[in-house]
Amino acid sequence: MTKTIVTLAASAVILAVGAGVAGAYDGTKCKAAGVCWEPKPGYPEKVAGSKYDPKHNPAELAKQQKSLDDQAARNAKRSAHFQKTGKWVYDVSKIQ
Amino acid sequence: MMKHLGKGLLAGASCAALMVAMGSASSSFANDKLNELSKSNENWVMPGKNYSSQNYSPNTQINTENVKQLRAAWSFSTGLLHGHEGTPLVVNGVMYVHTSFPNNTFALDLNDPGHILWQHKPKQDPAARSVACCDLVNRGLAYWPGDGKVPALIIKTQLDGHLVALNAETGEEYWKVENGDIKVGQTLTQAPYVIKDLALVGSSGAELGVRGHTTAYNVKTGEQVWRVYATGPDNEVGLADDFNSANPHYGQKGLGTGTWEGDAWKIGGGTNWGWYAYDPETNLFHYGSGNPAPWNETMRPGDNKWTMTIWGRDADTGKAKFGYQKTPHDEWDYAGVNVMILSEQTDKAGKKRKLLTHPDRNGIVYTLDRENGDLVSANKLDDTVNWVKQVDLKTGLPVRDPEFGTRMDHKGKEICPSAMGYHNQGHDSYDPTKELFFMGINHICMDWEPFMLPYRAGQFFVGATLWMYPGPKGDRQNYLGLGQIKAYNAISGDYKWEKMERFSVWGGTLATAGNLVFYGTLDGFIKARNSDTGELLWKYKLPSGVIGHPMTYEHKGTQYVAIMYGVGGWPGVGLVFDLQDPTAGLGAVGAFKNLQNYTQMGGGLQVFSLDGKNPYNDLSVGEFDTKG
C-alpha cells in the first residue's frame, strides 16, 4: 500500500489545511476545528444508500433514551419519597 | 454482628437522620474529611488512594532494604471465581472488599480480619451476565465520610446497572437507583467516585452500542443532580460556554452530532468505566470517554465526537471546560477510559504546572495541563506502536499511518497495539519524589477484519473479527511476552527503566516511598521492584492471576500490602469461560491461550507484612471466648 506521509505545519490553526492533499486518511486534513475525518479512498462520504448502509431502525435507536428517561422518572419518585418519609422504597408501585 | 443483606428490593433505611438536612451545606466538609483521611498511612479511601489518583504511599516501613522479608500475613476468599479488578478500601480500621458479579461487598475488621463485620449480597438478574463485555468484573467502591446526620456510606455499582449506597457501619442499603438497563445493554463495572456530596458514576456497554453518560447523584438523597453524555447535542454533552476556549483547535460546539452521520450518535458508545481524578482547587474532575460504536469504522463516518476524549468537567454542574479527543474516528477499539493521574511538575520551559497524565489504550501516554487542556506531551508507550506516527503537540492531532487503518472488505494486519491497547484499565502509580509514573503495559498486536451488522438494542454491536498475538518483542511462537512494566518521566518523555513480562500487567501498580513499586501479574505473582532501577527484589505466588492493583495501609504500627487475586477480565475471558476459538472474547482468547497453563480461577485477597506480622500473632485474637 502506498504510504502518504503528510507533515503538518506547526500551526495551531489547522483549519485551512487540507483541501488539495490527495492520499489515504491520515487524520491531519481538517475541514474545521475538530473535523478531520475524511473517507478512505474508494469509500463513501456518507454510508446511507451505499453498500455500507447500516440501515438503522429509528425505533431501535430510540430505545436507550426511552429506558434512561423511564429510569430517571422512577428514581425521582424514590428520592422524593425518601426525602419525605425517610424510607427508601425501590418498588415504585408501592410509593403512594 | 454479621448481617446478611440485600434480600429484597425494598431497602429499609434508618429514618430519623434521613429526613433532615438533605441540602448541600456540608459538601465541602465531605471533601475536607476525605482529603484528611486520605493523607493518613492508615487509610486508602478511594481506588487511587487520594483525589490525585497517584496510588502512592509515603510509608517507608517496607523498603528496598527489607522487602525480601515480606511474608503472607492473612488472606480472605471472596467465594467467587471470576476476575477481580480494582483494590479494596481501608477506612478507620475497616477494610471494604468488593467482588466480581454478583458484586458482593464485605467489611472486615482489621483487628480481626477473619471476622466479617457485614456483607452485602445483592440479588441480580442473572441475564446481566450475558450482556457483560469482558468477564464479570467490578473495579471497586467509593466511600463518603458522613456528616453527623447522614451516616458514612459505601457506594457500589452492580453489573445490572444499579448504583447502591450502603451504611458503612452496618451494610444496610441506604438508597438504590437505576443507572442502567441491561435490556438495552447498559451495565456498570466501574468504581463510583465521591466528590463533595455527590456520587459520580459512568456507564458500560459500548460493545452493545450504549451511548455513554456520566451521572452525579446526591449521596444523601439518591437524587440525580446532573447527567452528561459523550455524544449528542451540546446541552446533553454538557459543554460550558467557554468549552475549549484555550484550545479551539480541539473543536468546540456542535460536534457531538455534527461529526456523526444521521442519528448514529444515539448508539455511538463513548461509555466510561475507568477511573476518575479530581482537583479540589480547580473543582474539575477528569476521566476518559470510551470507544465509538460499532467497532466497524466504515459504518460510522466522521470524527465521532466526543468519544475517546479526556474531559475536564466542573464537579458541581458536570459542564466541560475542556475536552481533548485522542483518537478521532477510532478504528481499533482504543477505548479512552484509562486512569488519569494528577501531578504538579515543572515543564520544559520551567513553568510549574498542574498536570494530568493518562496512558491510553492507543499506545500514547498523554500529559495535559489540567487547568485548560493544553497538550504538554504525548509519547509512545512503546516504540512498536504503529497506527500513529506521532501526535502533533500544536494541533493535538495523531498523524495516522494509513497502512494500519481498518475498513470494510480489508483485513488489517500487524496493527500495534491490539484492541486491548498497550495499556488498559490498570490503575497505575506516580512517585512525586522521583517524578516517575509506573505503568503496567500490554504488549499485544492484532489483525482486524470488519463486518456489517444491524443495531438491535441489547445485543452486541461490534462488527469486527480480531486475531491477537504478542507484540514484536514477545515470543510469538509460544504466545508469551505479552506485557511490560515501565517507569516514565512525563516531562522528558524518557523511560527510566522497563522490563518484559510473560503476560500483560493488567491491574496496575503501587508506588511507595520505600523506593518500591508493586504490581500483580496475570500468572499470579505479586512483585516488588526497586522503583529507581526496576530491579526485581521480591515476589510471591498467589492462588490465581491478578488483574487488580495493590494497595498499602498501616494498622497498629505495621505496614501491610494488599492485593486482590482472581484471574479473568478481558485477558482471562478464554480461561474463565473455557473458550477455544482464537477470535472469541473479542480476540483475547488467541493471545492468552497459554494463560491456563500458569493459573486458574479463584478470587480473594492476600495481605503481606514484614515477617508476616499480623493480628493473629496474639493467639487470643479470633479465638472462641465464652465471655462473648
XYZ file of C-alpha atoms in Angstrom:
724
model
C 0.000 0.000 0.000
C 1.207 3.446 -0.831
C 2.071 5.404 2.213
C 1.352 9.059 2.099
C 3.147 10.997 4.713
C 1.801 14.397 5.413
C 3.764 16.597 7.698
C 1.531 19.097 9.317
C 2.824 22.597 9.504
C 3.472 23.710 13.033
C 0.462 25.878 13.337
C -2.315 25.817 15.847
C -4.695 26.892 13.146
C -5.276 23.720 11.253
C -8.458 24.618 9.572
C -7.089 25.790 6.316
C -5.030 22.705 5.746
C -6.494 20.164 3.609
C -8.380 20.579 0.519
C -5.909 19.610 -2.091
C -3.910 16.886 -0.356
C -4.543 13.583 -2.039
C -3.969 10.218 -0.446
C -5.184 7.991 2.316
C -6.740 9.166 5.531
C -4.058 10.254 7.983
C -6.262 12.447 10.141
C -4.455 15.728 9.565
C -6.542 17.319 6.827
C -9.257 19.235 8.643
C -12.352 20.935 7.257
C -12.891 22.782 10.510
C -11.544 22.655 14.043
C -12.100 19.134 15.295
C -13.471 17.942 11.951
C -10.645 15.995 10.377
C -12.199 12.742 9.240
C -12.245 12.005 5.549
C -13.377 8.929 3.656
C -10.731 6.442 2.715
C -10.089 6.098 -0.999
C -12.936 4.175 -2.574
C -15.235 4.538 0.425
C -18.254 6.835 0.630
C -18.508 10.174 2.405
C -21.967 9.110 3.575
C -22.903 5.476 4.090
C -26.672 5.958 3.761
C -27.695 4.393 0.481
C -24.287 2.808 -0.056
C -23.372 -0.862 0.282
C -22.208 0.010 3.793
C -25.526 1.491 4.896
C -26.244 0.113 8.388
C -29.947 0.819 7.742
C -30.601 1.857 11.305
C -34.124 1.369 12.565
C -35.261 4.590 14.302
C -37.380 2.591 16.739
C -34.323 0.614 17.856
C -32.235 3.771 18.121
C -34.838 5.348 20.424
C -34.924 2.514 22.948
C -31.909 3.530 25.020
C -33.086 7.044 25.723
C -36.621 5.872 26.470
C -35.202 3.467 29.016
C -32.996 6.124 30.618
C -35.914 8.548 30.865
C -38.063 5.879 32.486
C -35.284 5.018 34.936
C -34.847 8.666 35.851
C -38.589 9.070 36.446
C -38.647 6.072 38.777
C -35.542 7.284 40.591
C -37.117 10.706 41.076
C -40.137 9.095 42.730
C -37.912 7.050 45.010
C -35.827 10.001 46.058
C -38.834 12.255 46.613
C -40.433 9.609 48.802
C -37.173 9.166 50.683
C -36.866 12.854 51.392
C -40.458 12.946 52.541
C -40.555 9.833 54.695
C -37.003 8.785 55.428
C -37.657 5.365 53.875
C -36.139 4.258 50.592
C -38.696 2.251 48.657
C -37.323 0.741 45.462
C -40.584 -0.672 44.139
C -42.290 2.451 42.817
C -45.666 0.683 42.699
C -45.547 0.783 46.492
C -44.983 4.512 46.621
C -48.228 6.397 47.167
C -22.796 -8.979 64.354
C -22.789 -10.397 60.862
C -25.670 -9.216 58.748
C -26.903 -10.785 55.545
C -28.466 -8.118 53.433
C -29.848 -7.491 50.014
C -32.779 -9.864 50.395
C -35.236 -7.700 48.564
C -35.617 -4.615 46.555
C -37.313 -2.732 49.333
C -34.438 -1.297 51.223
C -35.130 -0.252 54.740
C -33.331 2.815 55.904
C -32.913 4.274 59.327
C -35.375 7.112 59.429
C -34.599 9.903 61.708
C -31.339 11.019 60.249
C -32.608 10.838 56.734
C -35.496 13.197 56.922
C -33.403 16.207 57.619
C -30.652 18.169 56.080
C -30.776 16.965 52.509
C -29.153 20.191 51.412
C -25.557 20.663 50.416
C -24.285 22.904 53.188
C -21.732 20.325 54.249
C -20.452 19.468 50.798
C -17.023 20.952 51.238
C -16.875 19.272 54.624
C -17.081 15.897 52.902
C -14.209 16.846 50.615
C -12.104 18.067 53.506
C -12.804 14.954 55.505
C -11.966 12.615 52.617
C -8.813 14.595 51.956
C -7.780 14.352 55.595
C -8.499 10.650 55.705
C -6.536 10.068 52.508
C -3.411 11.664 53.990
C -3.109 9.039 56.674
C -0.964 5.988 56.045
C -3.691 4.054 57.806
C -6.325 4.736 55.151
C -6.928 4.016 51.478
C -10.191 5.845 50.919
C -10.509 5.576 47.152
C -9.066 3.276 44.488
C -6.144 5.623 43.756
C -5.621 6.497 47.460
C -6.381 10.202 47.020
C -8.019 12.624 44.610
C -4.802 12.809 42.584
C -5.084 9.061 41.962
C -1.365 8.602 42.444
C -1.512 5.179 44.098
C 1.455 6.380 46.096
C 2.091 5.839 49.769
C 4.650 7.878 51.722
C 5.049 4.934 54.084
C 8.677 3.759 54.284
C 8.366 0.917 56.728
C 8.604 -1.588 53.876
C 11.516 -0.557 51.695
C 14.229 -1.802 49.390
C 16.319 -2.949 52.337
C 13.747 -5.211 53.928
C 11.203 -6.063 51.230
C 12.681 -9.566 50.995
C 11.202 -10.147 54.443
C 7.645 -9.673 53.186
C 5.528 -12.677 54.100
C 1.861 -13.576 53.933
C 0.041 -12.027 56.884
C -3.578 -13.023 56.299
C -5.943 -13.755 53.426
C -9.617 -13.652 52.556
C -11.522 -15.655 49.961
C -14.326 -13.745 48.276
C -16.012 -17.023 47.406
C -16.215 -16.054 43.738
C -14.278 -17.371 40.812
C -14.383 -14.669 38.153
C -11.956 -11.808 37.602
C -11.272 -9.360 40.445
C -10.165 -5.930 39.254
C -9.516 -2.874 41.442
C -8.384 -2.807 45.056
C -10.078 -2.731 48.467
C -10.607 0.386 50.569
C -9.423 0.859 54.134
C -11.053 3.483 56.340
C -10.572 3.837 60.067
C -9.548 0.253 60.702
C -12.139 -1.383 58.438
C -11.397 -2.918 55.041
C -14.144 -2.896 52.406
C -13.765 -5.634 49.786
C -15.696 -5.783 46.514
C -16.099 -8.748 44.180
C -16.965 -9.739 40.654
C -20.632 -10.469 39.838
C -22.855 -10.707 41.818
C -20.945 -7.795 43.335
C -20.843 -8.800 46.968
C -19.304 -6.414 49.465
C -17.567 -7.383 52.682
C -16.468 -5.263 55.642
C -13.544 -6.714 57.578
C -12.279 -5.621 60.986
C -8.521 -5.144 60.621
C -8.075 -6.073 64.285
C -9.523 -9.487 63.447
C -9.893 -9.740 59.670
C -11.263 -13.247 59.964
C -14.425 -11.696 61.320
C -16.749 -10.327 58.632
C -18.437 -7.285 60.136
C -21.136 -7.236 57.480
C -21.712 -8.454 53.985
C -23.967 -7.177 51.242
C -25.018 -9.761 48.677
C -27.339 -8.267 46.079
C -29.694 -10.442 44.100
C -29.306 -9.512 40.463
C -30.961 -10.615 37.277
C -28.594 -13.332 36.016
C -29.241 -12.043 32.497
C -26.796 -9.263 33.344
C -24.022 -11.792 32.790
C -24.962 -12.190 29.153
C -24.500 -8.518 28.308
C -21.180 -8.089 30.124
C -18.492 -7.360 27.612
C -15.434 -8.971 29.135
C -15.916 -11.321 32.050
C -17.921 -10.272 35.115
C -15.549 -7.803 36.725
C -16.105 -4.867 39.043
C -13.479 -2.225 39.828
C -14.280 -1.202 43.361
C -16.035 1.018 45.855
C -16.341 4.627 46.932
C -16.550 5.994 50.470
C -18.448 9.062 51.657
C -17.451 10.057 55.191
C -20.839 11.071 56.621
C -21.736 14.398 58.126
C -23.078 13.625 61.565
C -26.635 13.471 60.297
C -26.305 11.017 57.446
C -24.035 8.059 58.215
C -20.848 7.292 56.350
C -21.668 5.423 53.151
C -20.087 2.846 50.897
C -21.164 3.417 47.289
C -21.079 0.481 44.878
C -22.072 -0.458 41.361
C -23.849 -3.614 40.275
C -23.457 -5.222 36.883
C -27.223 -4.911 36.368
C -26.908 -1.120 36.249
C -27.744 -0.177 39.825
C -25.835 2.267 41.966
C -26.247 1.446 45.640
C -25.352 3.286 48.848
C -24.714 1.197 51.952
C -24.406 2.307 55.541
C -20.663 1.866 56.047
C -21.166 0.760 59.626
C -23.943 -1.772 59.132
C -24.047 -2.631 55.422
C -27.742 -1.788 55.204
C -28.915 -0.391 51.879
C -29.390 3.341 52.239
C -30.573 4.016 48.701
C -30.521 2.217 45.381
C -31.023 3.842 41.997
C -31.211 2.618 38.441
C -28.339 3.907 36.336
C -28.625 1.440 33.504
C -30.876 -1.162 31.949
C -29.457 -4.459 30.803
C -32.330 -4.853 28.323
C -30.718 -2.140 26.217
C -27.175 -3.269 27.036
C -26.377 -0.802 29.820
C -24.268 -2.263 32.624
C -21.947 -0.986 35.364
C -18.487 -2.253 36.269
C -16.832 0.956 37.424
C -15.811 2.039 40.903
C -18.043 5.041 41.701
C -16.383 8.269 42.791
C -17.258 10.700 45.576
C -16.766 14.450 45.276
C -18.296 16.624 47.983
C -21.807 15.216 48.481
C -22.009 13.732 45.000
C -21.607 10.134 43.916
C -20.351 10.063 40.329
C -20.771 7.059 38.104
C -20.199 6.310 34.434
C -21.566 3.596 32.188
C -20.609 0.404 30.392
C -21.829 -1.295 27.259
C -20.217 0.374 24.252
C -19.859 -3.099 22.720
C -23.654 -3.114 22.650
C -23.919 0.372 21.212
C -24.608 2.054 24.544
C -24.404 5.838 24.422
C -22.070 6.754 27.258
C -23.012 9.019 30.114
C -21.731 10.267 33.431
C -24.164 10.970 36.247
C -23.967 12.603 39.665
C -26.306 11.652 42.497
C -26.751 13.408 45.827
C -25.258 10.929 48.309
C -27.732 11.988 50.980
C -30.892 11.546 48.957
C -30.092 9.417 45.913
C -31.445 12.258 43.795
C -29.916 12.785 40.352
C -28.096 16.116 40.256
C -26.783 16.118 36.684
C -26.118 13.817 33.755
C -23.903 14.409 30.732
C -23.347 12.292 27.644
C -20.343 11.586 25.443
C -22.270 12.166 22.216
C -25.227 14.224 21.060
C -26.370 17.849 21.308
C -24.127 20.245 23.207
C -26.562 20.697 26.065
C -26.647 16.938 26.593
C -22.886 16.578 26.295
C -22.695 19.383 28.854
C -20.364 21.893 27.268
C -19.602 25.047 29.254
C -19.875 28.380 27.449
C -16.085 28.613 27.340
C -15.586 24.997 26.294
C -12.126 24.531 24.789
C -11.561 28.291 24.697
C -7.876 27.695 25.434
C -7.604 25.180 22.598
C -10.249 25.943 19.993
C -8.473 23.697 17.513
C -9.680 20.689 19.546
C -13.167 21.621 18.331
C -15.910 23.351 20.252
C -19.644 23.404 19.642
C -21.997 21.254 17.604
C -19.643 18.346 17.113
C -21.409 15.788 19.307
C -23.937 15.444 16.487
C -22.105 17.118 13.596
C -19.318 14.543 13.464
C -21.782 11.653 13.099
C -23.944 10.636 10.187
C -27.621 10.984 10.994
C -28.654 9.652 14.377
C -25.694 7.291 14.750
C -24.631 9.280 17.857
C -27.611 7.775 19.689
C -25.917 4.374 19.614
C -22.398 5.739 19.361
C -20.763 4.406 22.523
C -18.361 6.605 24.470
C -19.129 4.877 27.750
C -16.753 5.481 30.648
C -15.977 2.676 33.039
C -12.440 3.594 34.061
C -11.002 5.808 36.762
C -11.684 9.391 37.815
C -9.422 12.022 39.360
C -10.345 15.360 40.918
C -8.603 18.606 41.783
C -10.390 20.399 44.657
C -8.638 23.647 43.720
C -9.977 23.790 40.171
C -13.136 21.859 41.065
C -12.586 19.911 37.838
C -12.754 16.166 37.633
C -11.125 14.185 34.869
C -11.898 10.947 33.087
C -11.914 9.496 29.599
C -14.834 8.546 27.406
C -14.532 5.269 25.571
C -14.727 3.860 22.085
C -17.338 4.707 19.496
C -19.791 2.016 18.478
C -19.714 -0.125 16.480
C -16.061 -1.084 16.175
C -16.585 -1.304 12.409
C -15.457 2.185 11.441
C -16.942 2.129 7.954
C -20.445 2.141 9.472
C -19.923 5.469 11.269
C -18.279 8.169 9.128
C -16.966 11.206 10.972
C -14.737 12.116 13.894
C -17.339 10.649 16.268
C -17.020 13.268 18.970
C -16.872 13.189 21.902
C -15.870 9.564 22.219
C -12.217 8.911 23.111
C -11.973 12.196 24.969
C -10.071 13.372 28.043
C -12.500 15.565 29.963
C -12.111 18.366 32.456
C -15.581 18.896 33.930
C -16.888 21.033 36.761
C -17.878 18.745 39.615
C -20.922 20.777 40.650
C -22.533 21.026 37.222
C -20.877 18.385 35.071
C -20.144 21.096 32.486
C -16.993 20.562 30.447
C -14.286 23.201 30.474
C -12.202 21.203 28.047
C -12.307 18.025 26.006
C -9.423 16.597 24.023
C -10.224 13.764 21.634
C -7.212 11.463 21.478
C -8.317 9.056 18.767
C -10.745 10.778 16.400
C -12.787 8.278 14.398
C -11.380 5.277 16.237
C -10.722 2.253 14.024
C -9.262 -0.135 16.604
C -11.321 -0.009 19.837
C -8.749 2.119 21.641
C -11.317 2.975 24.333
C -10.065 6.073 26.122
C -11.180 5.281 29.677
C -7.832 4.644 31.325
C -6.505 6.118 34.536
C -5.922 9.853 34.973
C -3.080 10.640 37.390
C -2.656 14.205 38.637
C 0.708 15.768 39.400
C 2.362 19.150 39.793
C 5.565 19.358 37.781
C 7.781 21.855 36.054
C 7.575 21.699 32.289
C 10.462 22.023 29.848
C 10.033 25.790 29.814
C 10.484 25.924 33.571
C 6.852 26.609 34.352
C 5.221 24.873 37.297
C 2.004 23.322 36.063
C -0.929 21.301 37.244
C -0.781 18.221 35.057
C -2.832 15.179 34.185
C -1.122 12.079 32.814
C -3.038 9.355 31.029
C -1.590 6.174 29.461
C -4.105 5.491 26.704
C -5.214 2.305 25.027
C -3.983 3.736 21.728
C -0.369 3.364 22.826
C 0.244 7.017 23.609
C 0.802 8.376 27.117
C -0.626 11.904 27.219
C 0.151 14.684 29.659
C -2.150 17.702 29.677
C -2.334 20.911 31.635
C -5.397 20.022 33.666
C -6.462 23.623 34.117
C -7.114 24.274 30.430
C -6.436 21.079 28.464
C -3.153 22.200 26.854
C -1.262 19.225 25.486
C 2.136 19.079 27.201
C 3.496 15.755 25.983
C 2.316 12.733 24.025
C 4.776 9.871 23.707
C 4.548 6.295 22.573
C 4.215 3.721 25.333
C 6.477 1.527 23.264
C 8.393 2.111 20.064
C 6.386 -0.639 18.380
C 3.182 1.454 18.258
C 2.467 1.737 14.536
C -1.059 3.055 13.823
C 0.220 6.546 14.584
C 3.492 8.141 13.580
C 3.354 10.894 16.146
C 0.985 13.236 17.906
C 1.383 16.829 16.797
C 1.529 18.768 20.062
C 0.423 22.009 18.419
C -2.677 20.631 16.736
C -3.290 17.735 19.093
C -3.853 15.508 16.084
C -2.487 11.992 15.779
C -0.704 11.602 12.459
C -2.015 8.208 11.401
C -0.183 5.677 9.259
C -2.836 4.631 6.718
C -1.189 1.253 6.339
C -2.558 0.266 9.720
C -6.033 1.718 9.317
C -9.041 -0.598 9.185
C -12.007 -0.672 6.801
C -14.641 -2.948 5.326
C -13.505 -5.513 2.761
C -9.997 -5.406 4.142
C -8.130 -7.419 6.760
C -5.705 -5.167 8.580
C -2.565 -6.928 9.762
C 0.160 -6.400 12.344
C -1.590 -3.462 13.957
C 0.042 -2.369 17.194
C -1.386 -2.024 19.779
C -4.228 -4.518 19.640
C -7.733 -3.539 20.700
C -6.697 -4.294 24.277
C -4.348 -1.352 23.985
C -0.777 -1.115 25.155
C -2.444 -0.065 28.380
C -5.905 -0.968 29.590
C -7.836 -0.478 32.825
C -4.894 -0.899 35.206
C -4.637 1.786 37.875
C -1.048 2.947 37.701
C 1.004 4.962 40.167
C 3.143 8.080 40.372
C 6.001 8.775 42.762
C 6.104 12.572 43.217
C 9.585 12.474 44.745
C 11.001 10.802 41.650
C 8.529 12.324 39.172
C 8.086 8.873 37.681
C 4.966 7.074 36.524
C 4.989 3.296 36.891
C 2.929 1.734 34.159
C 1.741 -1.791 33.549
C 1.728 -2.411 29.817
C 0.211 -4.837 27.338
C 2.468 -5.900 24.508
C -0.088 -7.246 22.048
C -0.754 -6.614 18.358
C -3.562 -7.769 16.095
C -5.165 -8.468 12.755
C -8.617 -6.925 12.277
C -11.399 -7.630 9.807
C -14.699 -5.716 9.981
C -18.159 -6.992 9.094
C -21.575 -5.405 8.802
C -24.320 -5.970 11.358
C -27.575 -4.275 12.347
C -28.150 -2.452 15.604
C -30.622 -4.166 17.906
C -30.935 -2.683 21.398
C -29.436 -5.013 23.989
C -27.437 -7.080 21.515
C -23.728 -6.989 20.806
C -22.853 -4.345 18.222
C -19.177 -4.775 17.405
C -18.751 -5.694 13.764
C -15.143 -6.847 13.700
C -13.223 -10.101 13.986
C -9.870 -9.910 15.746
C -6.791 -12.066 15.999
C -4.352 -11.050 18.744
C -0.774 -12.132 19.421
C 2.353 -10.922 21.225
C 3.964 -7.711 20.029
C 7.312 -7.716 18.222
C 9.294 -8.016 21.457
C 7.366 -11.058 22.643
C 7.550 -14.758 21.845
C 5.017 -15.260 19.071
C 5.705 -18.952 18.756
C 4.626 -19.614 22.311
C 2.251 -16.690 22.819
C 4.283 -15.313 25.713
C 5.894 -11.952 26.319
C 2.570 -10.134 26.284
C 3.397 -7.459 28.839
C 5.809 -4.908 30.192
C 6.392 -2.746 33.247
C 7.896 0.707 32.729
C 8.981 3.810 34.655
C 8.207 7.002 32.729
C 9.047 10.675 33.063
C 6.242 12.739 31.504
C 8.323 15.891 31.102
C 11.408 14.457 29.416
C 9.488 11.636 27.755
C 12.174 9.218 28.877
C 11.679 5.736 30.235
C 13.977 5.278 33.186
C 13.618 1.511 33.051
C 11.443 -1.167 31.511
C 11.070 -4.930 31.879
C 9.248 -7.568 29.881
C 6.619 -9.788 31.491
C 5.197 -13.146 30.427
C 1.654 -11.739 30.289
C 0.028 -8.311 30.404
C 0.484 -6.265 33.564
C -3.268 -5.739 33.534
C -4.041 -4.458 37.012
C -1.736 -1.508 37.570
C 0.913 -0.555 40.088
C 1.516 0.807 43.587
C 4.462 3.077 44.383
C 5.801 3.744 47.863
C 8.367 5.988 49.476
C 10.172 2.817 50.390
C 11.659 3.116 46.911
C 9.397 0.341 45.702
C 6.858 -0.376 43.026
C 4.460 -3.295 43.496
C 2.238 -4.951 40.916
C 0.479 -8.213 40.198
C 0.764 -10.417 37.129
C -1.771 -12.435 35.203
C 0.132 -15.609 36.006
C -0.383 -14.975 39.691
C 2.645 -13.245 41.136
C 2.832 -10.107 43.189
C 6.216 -8.494 42.588
C 8.209 -5.675 44.140
C 10.847 -3.803 42.158
C 13.281 -1.080 43.073
C 11.470 1.959 41.694
C 14.764 3.642 40.763
C 16.221 0.769 38.808
C 13.479 -1.760 38.120
C 15.464 -4.473 39.861
C 13.232 -7.325 40.973
C 13.519 -7.561 44.752
C 10.671 -9.816 45.874
C 7.826 -11.902 44.533
C 5.166 -14.239 45.864
C 2.963 -16.744 44.041
C -0.731 -16.111 44.616
C -3.534 -18.665 44.268
C -4.737 -17.092 40.999
C -3.760 -14.451 38.474
C -4.003 -10.731 39.198
C -5.991 -8.140 37.269
C -6.302 -5.579 40.078
C -3.812 -3.171 41.635
C -2.067 -3.410 45.011
C -2.634 -1.010 47.904
C -0.972 -0.476 51.251
C -2.133 0.566 54.685
C -0.755 0.780 58.178
C -2.576 -0.775 61.087
C -1.425 -0.531 64.682
C 2.040 0.469 63.570
C 2.513 -2.253 60.959
C 2.563 -1.548 57.216
C 0.638 -4.067 55.125
C 0.496 -4.550 51.347
C -2.746 -5.998 49.975
C -3.731 -7.262 46.547
C -6.776 -8.969 45.127
C -6.299 -12.052 43.001
C -8.732 -13.826 40.701
C -7.804 -14.156 37.052
C -10.314 -13.026 34.475
C -11.320 -9.772 32.868
C -10.780 -9.352 29.177
C -7.409 -11.166 29.084
C -8.823 -14.066 31.086
C -12.108 -14.409 29.277
C -10.998 -17.533 27.411
C -9.830 -19.157 30.620
C -12.924 -18.354 32.683
C -15.442 -19.345 30.004
C -13.336 -22.181 28.555
C -13.273 -20.713 25.040
C -11.087 -22.155 22.300
C -11.730 -20.107 19.143
C -8.805 -17.675 18.949
C -11.126 -14.892 17.759
C -13.545 -15.381 20.661
C -13.544 -12.940 23.555
C -13.105 -10.142 21.019
C -9.758 -11.655 20.078
C -8.363 -12.217 23.575
C -8.677 -15.995 23.544
C -5.930 -16.456 20.989
C -3.497 -14.075 22.622
C -3.880 -15.612 26.072
C -4.243 -19.251 25.091
C -1.268 -20.146 27.283
C -2.569 -18.406 30.399
C -4.395 -21.559 31.514
C -1.037 -23.273 31.862
C 0.039 -20.827 34.555
C -3.054 -20.105 36.642
C -6.683 -20.979 37.238
C -9.762 -19.201 38.561
C -10.381 -18.195 42.174
C -10.928 -14.816 43.808
C -9.595 -13.458 47.047
C -7.381 -11.043 48.859
C -3.834 -11.593 50.077
C -2.198 -9.320 52.628
C 1.508 -9.124 53.365
C 3.716 -7.610 56.049
C 7.309 -7.827 57.156
C 7.876 -11.289 58.604
C 4.151 -11.894 58.195
C 3.287 -9.942 61.333
C -0.489 -9.950 61.740
C -3.246 -9.603 64.327
C -3.187 -13.345 64.982
C 0.342 -13.232 66.329
C -1.634 -12.639 69.501
C -3.022 -16.138 69.727
C -6.054 -14.992 71.680
C -7.319 -12.945 68.757
C -10.010 -14.774 66.822
C -10.422 -17.479 69.441
C -13.785 -18.575 70.754
C -14.433 -16.845 74.019
C -17.250 -17.972 76.251
C -17.446 -14.468 77.609
C -18.605 -13.387 74.171
